[in-house]
Coordinates of C-alpha atoms and ligand atoms in Angstrom, one line a residue:
X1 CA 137.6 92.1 139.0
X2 CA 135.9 95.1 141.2
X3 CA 133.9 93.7 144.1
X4 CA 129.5 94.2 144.0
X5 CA 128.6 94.5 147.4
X6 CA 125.0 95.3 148.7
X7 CA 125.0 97.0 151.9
X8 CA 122.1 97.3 154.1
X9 CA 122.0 101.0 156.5
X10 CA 119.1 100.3 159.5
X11 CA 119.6 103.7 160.6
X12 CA 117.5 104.0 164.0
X13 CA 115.4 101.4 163.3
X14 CA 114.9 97.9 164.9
X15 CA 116.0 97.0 168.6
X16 CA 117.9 94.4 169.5
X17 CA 115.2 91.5 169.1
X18 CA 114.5 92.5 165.8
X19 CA 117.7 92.8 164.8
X20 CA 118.3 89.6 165.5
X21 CA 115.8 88.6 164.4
X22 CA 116.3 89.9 160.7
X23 CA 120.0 88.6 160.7
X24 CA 118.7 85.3 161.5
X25 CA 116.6 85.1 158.6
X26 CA 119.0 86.7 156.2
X27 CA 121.2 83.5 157.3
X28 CA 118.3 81.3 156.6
X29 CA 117.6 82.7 153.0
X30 CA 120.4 84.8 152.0
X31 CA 121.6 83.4 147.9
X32 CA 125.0 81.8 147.7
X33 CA 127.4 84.4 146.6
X34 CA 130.7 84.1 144.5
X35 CA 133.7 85.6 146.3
X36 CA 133.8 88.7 144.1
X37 CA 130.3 89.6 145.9
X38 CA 129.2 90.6 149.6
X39 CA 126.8 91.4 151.5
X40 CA 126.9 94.1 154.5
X41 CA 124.8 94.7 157.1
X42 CA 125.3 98.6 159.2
X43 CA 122.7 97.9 162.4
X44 CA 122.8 100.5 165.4
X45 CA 126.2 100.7 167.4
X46 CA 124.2 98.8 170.4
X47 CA 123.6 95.8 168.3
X48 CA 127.1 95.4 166.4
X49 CA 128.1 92.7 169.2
X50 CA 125.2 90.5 168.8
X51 CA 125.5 91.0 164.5
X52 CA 128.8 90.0 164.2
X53 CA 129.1 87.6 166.4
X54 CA 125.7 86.1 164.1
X55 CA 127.8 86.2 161.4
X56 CA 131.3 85.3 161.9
X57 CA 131.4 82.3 160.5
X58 CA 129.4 83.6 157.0
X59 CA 132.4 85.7 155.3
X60 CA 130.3 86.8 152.6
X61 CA 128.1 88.7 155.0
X62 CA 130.1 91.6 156.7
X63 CA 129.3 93.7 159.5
X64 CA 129.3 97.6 159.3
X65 CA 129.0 100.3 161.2
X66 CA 127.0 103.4 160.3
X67 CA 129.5 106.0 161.6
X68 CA 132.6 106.4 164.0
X69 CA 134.1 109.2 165.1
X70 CA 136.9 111.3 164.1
X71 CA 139.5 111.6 167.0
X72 CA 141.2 107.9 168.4
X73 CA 139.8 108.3 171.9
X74 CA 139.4 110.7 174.6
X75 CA 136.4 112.4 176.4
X76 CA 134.2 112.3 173.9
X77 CA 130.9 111.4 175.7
X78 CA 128.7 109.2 174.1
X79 CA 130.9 108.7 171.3
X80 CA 132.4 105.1 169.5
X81 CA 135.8 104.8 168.3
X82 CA 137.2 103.0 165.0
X83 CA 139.1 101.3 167.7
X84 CA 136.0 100.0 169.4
X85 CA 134.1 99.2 166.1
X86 CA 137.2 96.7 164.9
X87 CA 137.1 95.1 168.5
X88 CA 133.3 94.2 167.9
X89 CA 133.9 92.6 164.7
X90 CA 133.0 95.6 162.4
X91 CA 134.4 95.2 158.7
X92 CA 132.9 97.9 157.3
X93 CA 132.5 101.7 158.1
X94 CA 129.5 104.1 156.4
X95 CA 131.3 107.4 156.4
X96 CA 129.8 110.9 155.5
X97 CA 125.9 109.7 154.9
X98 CA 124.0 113.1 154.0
X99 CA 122.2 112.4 157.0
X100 CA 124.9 113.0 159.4
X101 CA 126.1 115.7 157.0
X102 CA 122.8 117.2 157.5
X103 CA 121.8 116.5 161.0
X104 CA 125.2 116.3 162.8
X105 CA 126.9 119.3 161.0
X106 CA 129.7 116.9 159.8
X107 CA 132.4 118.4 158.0
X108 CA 134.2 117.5 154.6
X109 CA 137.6 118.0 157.7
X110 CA 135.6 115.3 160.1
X111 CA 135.3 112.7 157.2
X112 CA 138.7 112.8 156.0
X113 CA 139.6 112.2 160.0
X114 CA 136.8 109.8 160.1
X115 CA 137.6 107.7 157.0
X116 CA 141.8 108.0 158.3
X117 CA 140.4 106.1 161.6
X118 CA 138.3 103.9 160.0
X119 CA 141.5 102.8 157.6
X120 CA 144.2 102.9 160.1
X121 CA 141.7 100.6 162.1
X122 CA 141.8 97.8 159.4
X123 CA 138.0 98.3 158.5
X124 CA 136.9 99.3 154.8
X125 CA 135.0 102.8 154.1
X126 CA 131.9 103.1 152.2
X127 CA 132.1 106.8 151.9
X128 CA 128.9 108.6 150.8
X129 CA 128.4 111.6 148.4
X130 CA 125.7 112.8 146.5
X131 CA 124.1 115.8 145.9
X132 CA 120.8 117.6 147.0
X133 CA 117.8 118.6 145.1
X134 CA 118.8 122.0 143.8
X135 CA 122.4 121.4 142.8
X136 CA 120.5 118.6 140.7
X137 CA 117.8 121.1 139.8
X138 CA 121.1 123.6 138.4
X139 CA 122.7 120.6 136.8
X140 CA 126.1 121.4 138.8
X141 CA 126.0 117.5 140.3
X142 CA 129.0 116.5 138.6
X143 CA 131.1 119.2 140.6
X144 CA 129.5 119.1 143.7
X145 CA 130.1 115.3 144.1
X146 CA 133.5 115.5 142.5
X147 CA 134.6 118.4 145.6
X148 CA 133.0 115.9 148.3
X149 CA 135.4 113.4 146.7
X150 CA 138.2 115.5 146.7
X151 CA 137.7 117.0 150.0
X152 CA 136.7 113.5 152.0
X153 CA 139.3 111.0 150.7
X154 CA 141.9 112.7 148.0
X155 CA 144.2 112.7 150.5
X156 CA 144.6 109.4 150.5
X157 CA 147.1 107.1 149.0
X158 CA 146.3 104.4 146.4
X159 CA 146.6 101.2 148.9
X160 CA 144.6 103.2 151.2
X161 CA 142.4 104.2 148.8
X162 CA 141.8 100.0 147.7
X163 CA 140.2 99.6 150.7
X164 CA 137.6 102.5 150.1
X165 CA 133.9 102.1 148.3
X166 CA 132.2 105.1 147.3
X167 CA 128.2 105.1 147.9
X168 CA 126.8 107.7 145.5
X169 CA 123.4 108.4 147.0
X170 CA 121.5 111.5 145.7
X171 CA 119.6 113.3 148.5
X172 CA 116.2 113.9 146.5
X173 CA 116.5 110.5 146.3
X174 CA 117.2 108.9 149.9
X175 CA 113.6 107.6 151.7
X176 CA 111.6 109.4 149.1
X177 CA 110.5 106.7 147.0
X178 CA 112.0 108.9 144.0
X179 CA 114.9 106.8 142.5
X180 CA 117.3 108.1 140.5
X181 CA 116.8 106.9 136.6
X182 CA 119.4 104.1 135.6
X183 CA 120.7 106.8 133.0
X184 CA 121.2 109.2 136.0
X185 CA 122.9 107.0 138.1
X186 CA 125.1 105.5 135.6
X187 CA 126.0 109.0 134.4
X188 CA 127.3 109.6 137.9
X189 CA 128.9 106.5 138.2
X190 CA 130.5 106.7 135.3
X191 CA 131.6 110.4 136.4
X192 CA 132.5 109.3 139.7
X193 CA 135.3 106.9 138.3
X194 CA 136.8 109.1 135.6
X195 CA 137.3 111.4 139.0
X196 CA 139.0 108.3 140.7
X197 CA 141.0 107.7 137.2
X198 CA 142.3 111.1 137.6
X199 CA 143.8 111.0 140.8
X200 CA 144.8 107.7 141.3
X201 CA 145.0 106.1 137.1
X202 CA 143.0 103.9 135.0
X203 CA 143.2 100.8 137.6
X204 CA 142.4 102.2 140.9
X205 CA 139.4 103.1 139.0
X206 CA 138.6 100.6 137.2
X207 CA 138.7 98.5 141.0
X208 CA 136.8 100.8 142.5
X209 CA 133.7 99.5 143.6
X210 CA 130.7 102.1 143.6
X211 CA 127.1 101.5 144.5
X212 CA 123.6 103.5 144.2
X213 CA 121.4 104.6 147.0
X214 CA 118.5 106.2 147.3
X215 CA 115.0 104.1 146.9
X216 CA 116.4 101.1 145.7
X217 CA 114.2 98.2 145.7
X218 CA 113.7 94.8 144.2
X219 CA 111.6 96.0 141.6
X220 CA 114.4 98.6 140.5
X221 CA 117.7 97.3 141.9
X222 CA 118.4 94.8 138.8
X223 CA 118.3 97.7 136.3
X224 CA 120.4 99.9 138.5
X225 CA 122.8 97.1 139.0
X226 CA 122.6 96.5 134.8
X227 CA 124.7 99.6 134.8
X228 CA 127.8 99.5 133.7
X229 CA 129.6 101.4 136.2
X230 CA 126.9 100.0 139.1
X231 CA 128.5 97.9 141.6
X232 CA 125.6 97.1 144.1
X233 CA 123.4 99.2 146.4
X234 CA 123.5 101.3 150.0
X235 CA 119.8 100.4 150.9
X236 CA 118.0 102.1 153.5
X237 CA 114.4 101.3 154.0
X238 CA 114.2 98.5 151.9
X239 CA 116.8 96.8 154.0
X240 CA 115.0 96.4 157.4
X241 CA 112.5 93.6 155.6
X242 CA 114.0 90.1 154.6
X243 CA 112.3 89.6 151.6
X244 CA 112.8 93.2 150.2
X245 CA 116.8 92.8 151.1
X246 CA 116.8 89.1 149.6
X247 CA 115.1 90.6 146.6
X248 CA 118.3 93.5 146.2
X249 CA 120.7 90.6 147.1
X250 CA 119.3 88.6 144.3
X251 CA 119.1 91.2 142.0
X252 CA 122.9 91.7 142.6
X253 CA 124.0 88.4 142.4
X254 CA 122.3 88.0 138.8
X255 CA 124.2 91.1 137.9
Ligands
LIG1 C1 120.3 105.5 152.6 O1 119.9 106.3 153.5 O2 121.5 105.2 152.6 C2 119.3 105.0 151.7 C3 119.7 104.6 150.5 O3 118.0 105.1 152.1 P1 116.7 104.6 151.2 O4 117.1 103.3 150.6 O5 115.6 104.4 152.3 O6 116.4 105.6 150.2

């Protein structure tokens, strides 16, 4: 049975106080999951320390990272290694979020290096795709997020490929308050595994895990999640308030 995960991305918000703060009361309130379900939360690099170390001893609440780079080590100022992530206590890696696409120029090259880091490191990927406003607008989706697949993580084998989770998160939909319709998003999910069944066969797909992001709330996230091909959520905003997280993490549990 594929795993439903809900995975929280704080970008660059909350310092460390806050931060704390939030994981403490995500501690306090957070559902009792089943095993086949987890929780992840991606804070800033500064506060990974102080996150996993609040949740070691929780295994259904993982910590992530929001990025690491491509290269091992080496003069690379002010950047952070797989290497370094894994030492912190970092379980999960967010590779290739159209944000760093966007504002960092990262490169379909940079992810596959990125995600082989992350891999060889003994973390999980939650590698991002999804498309922006006008490739939706031309109704060319389909191929545009089947070539980010194919460029980011095809190379792969099939073990390596069972520790990967694809987060399909449409730009026109990421912070705008626009979510994508459950129809939309299943028909991308849906997509987005026959693409994985084509590669790798009927099981890898069938295990893959895939979530939605891109505005998910409480008041949406249980329809999303209805979907068949729905595995959970990469939430953004709604993820740096404990009730609005709870209410996702809820909404997935029920799922
Ligand atoms: C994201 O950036 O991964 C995201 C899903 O953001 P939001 O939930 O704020 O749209």
């Amino acid at each position: 049975m594929r795993k439903k995960i809900v995975a929280a991305n704080w970008k660059m918000n909350l310092d460390l106080q806050e931060g704390t703060t939030l994981v403490n009361e995500l501690l306090k309130n957070a559902p009792a999951l089943s095993p086949e379900r987890q929780v992840v939360i991606a804070p800033p690099f500064v506060h990974i320390a102080q996150t996993a170390g609040q949740l070691a001893a929780t295994a259904h609440i993982a910590t992530g990272a929001q990025n690491c780079h491509h290269e091992g080590a080496g003069a690379y100022t002010g950047e952070i290694s797989a290497k370094m992530l894994k030492s912190a206590g970092v379980q999960y890696v967010i590779i290739g979020h159209s944000e760093r696409r966007q504002y960092c120029a990262e490169t379909s090259e940079m992810l596959a290096k990125k995600t082989d880091q992350a891999l060889s490191n003994g973390m999980q990927v939650i590698f991002c795709c999804g498309e922006p406003l006008e490739i939706r607008d031309a109704d060319t989706q389909n191929a545009y997020v089947q070539q980010q697949l194919e460029e980011g993580i095809f190379h792969l084998d099939g073990s390596q490929l069972s520790n990967v989770v694809i987060a399909y998160e449409p730009i026109w939909a990421i912070g705008t308050g626009r979510t994508a319709s459950s129809a939309q998003a299943q028909d991308m999910h849906a997509h987005i595994r026959a693409v994985i069944a084509g590669k790798y066969g009927a099981d890898a797909a069938e295990n893959m895990t895939i979530l939605y992001g891109g505005s998910c709330k409480p008041s949406n996230a249980a329809e999303l999640f209805a979907c068949a091909d729905v595995d959970g959520g990469l939430i953004g905003g709604a993820s740096l308030k404990a009730d609005e997280f709870l209410g996702i993490v809820t909404a997935m549990t029920n799922s």
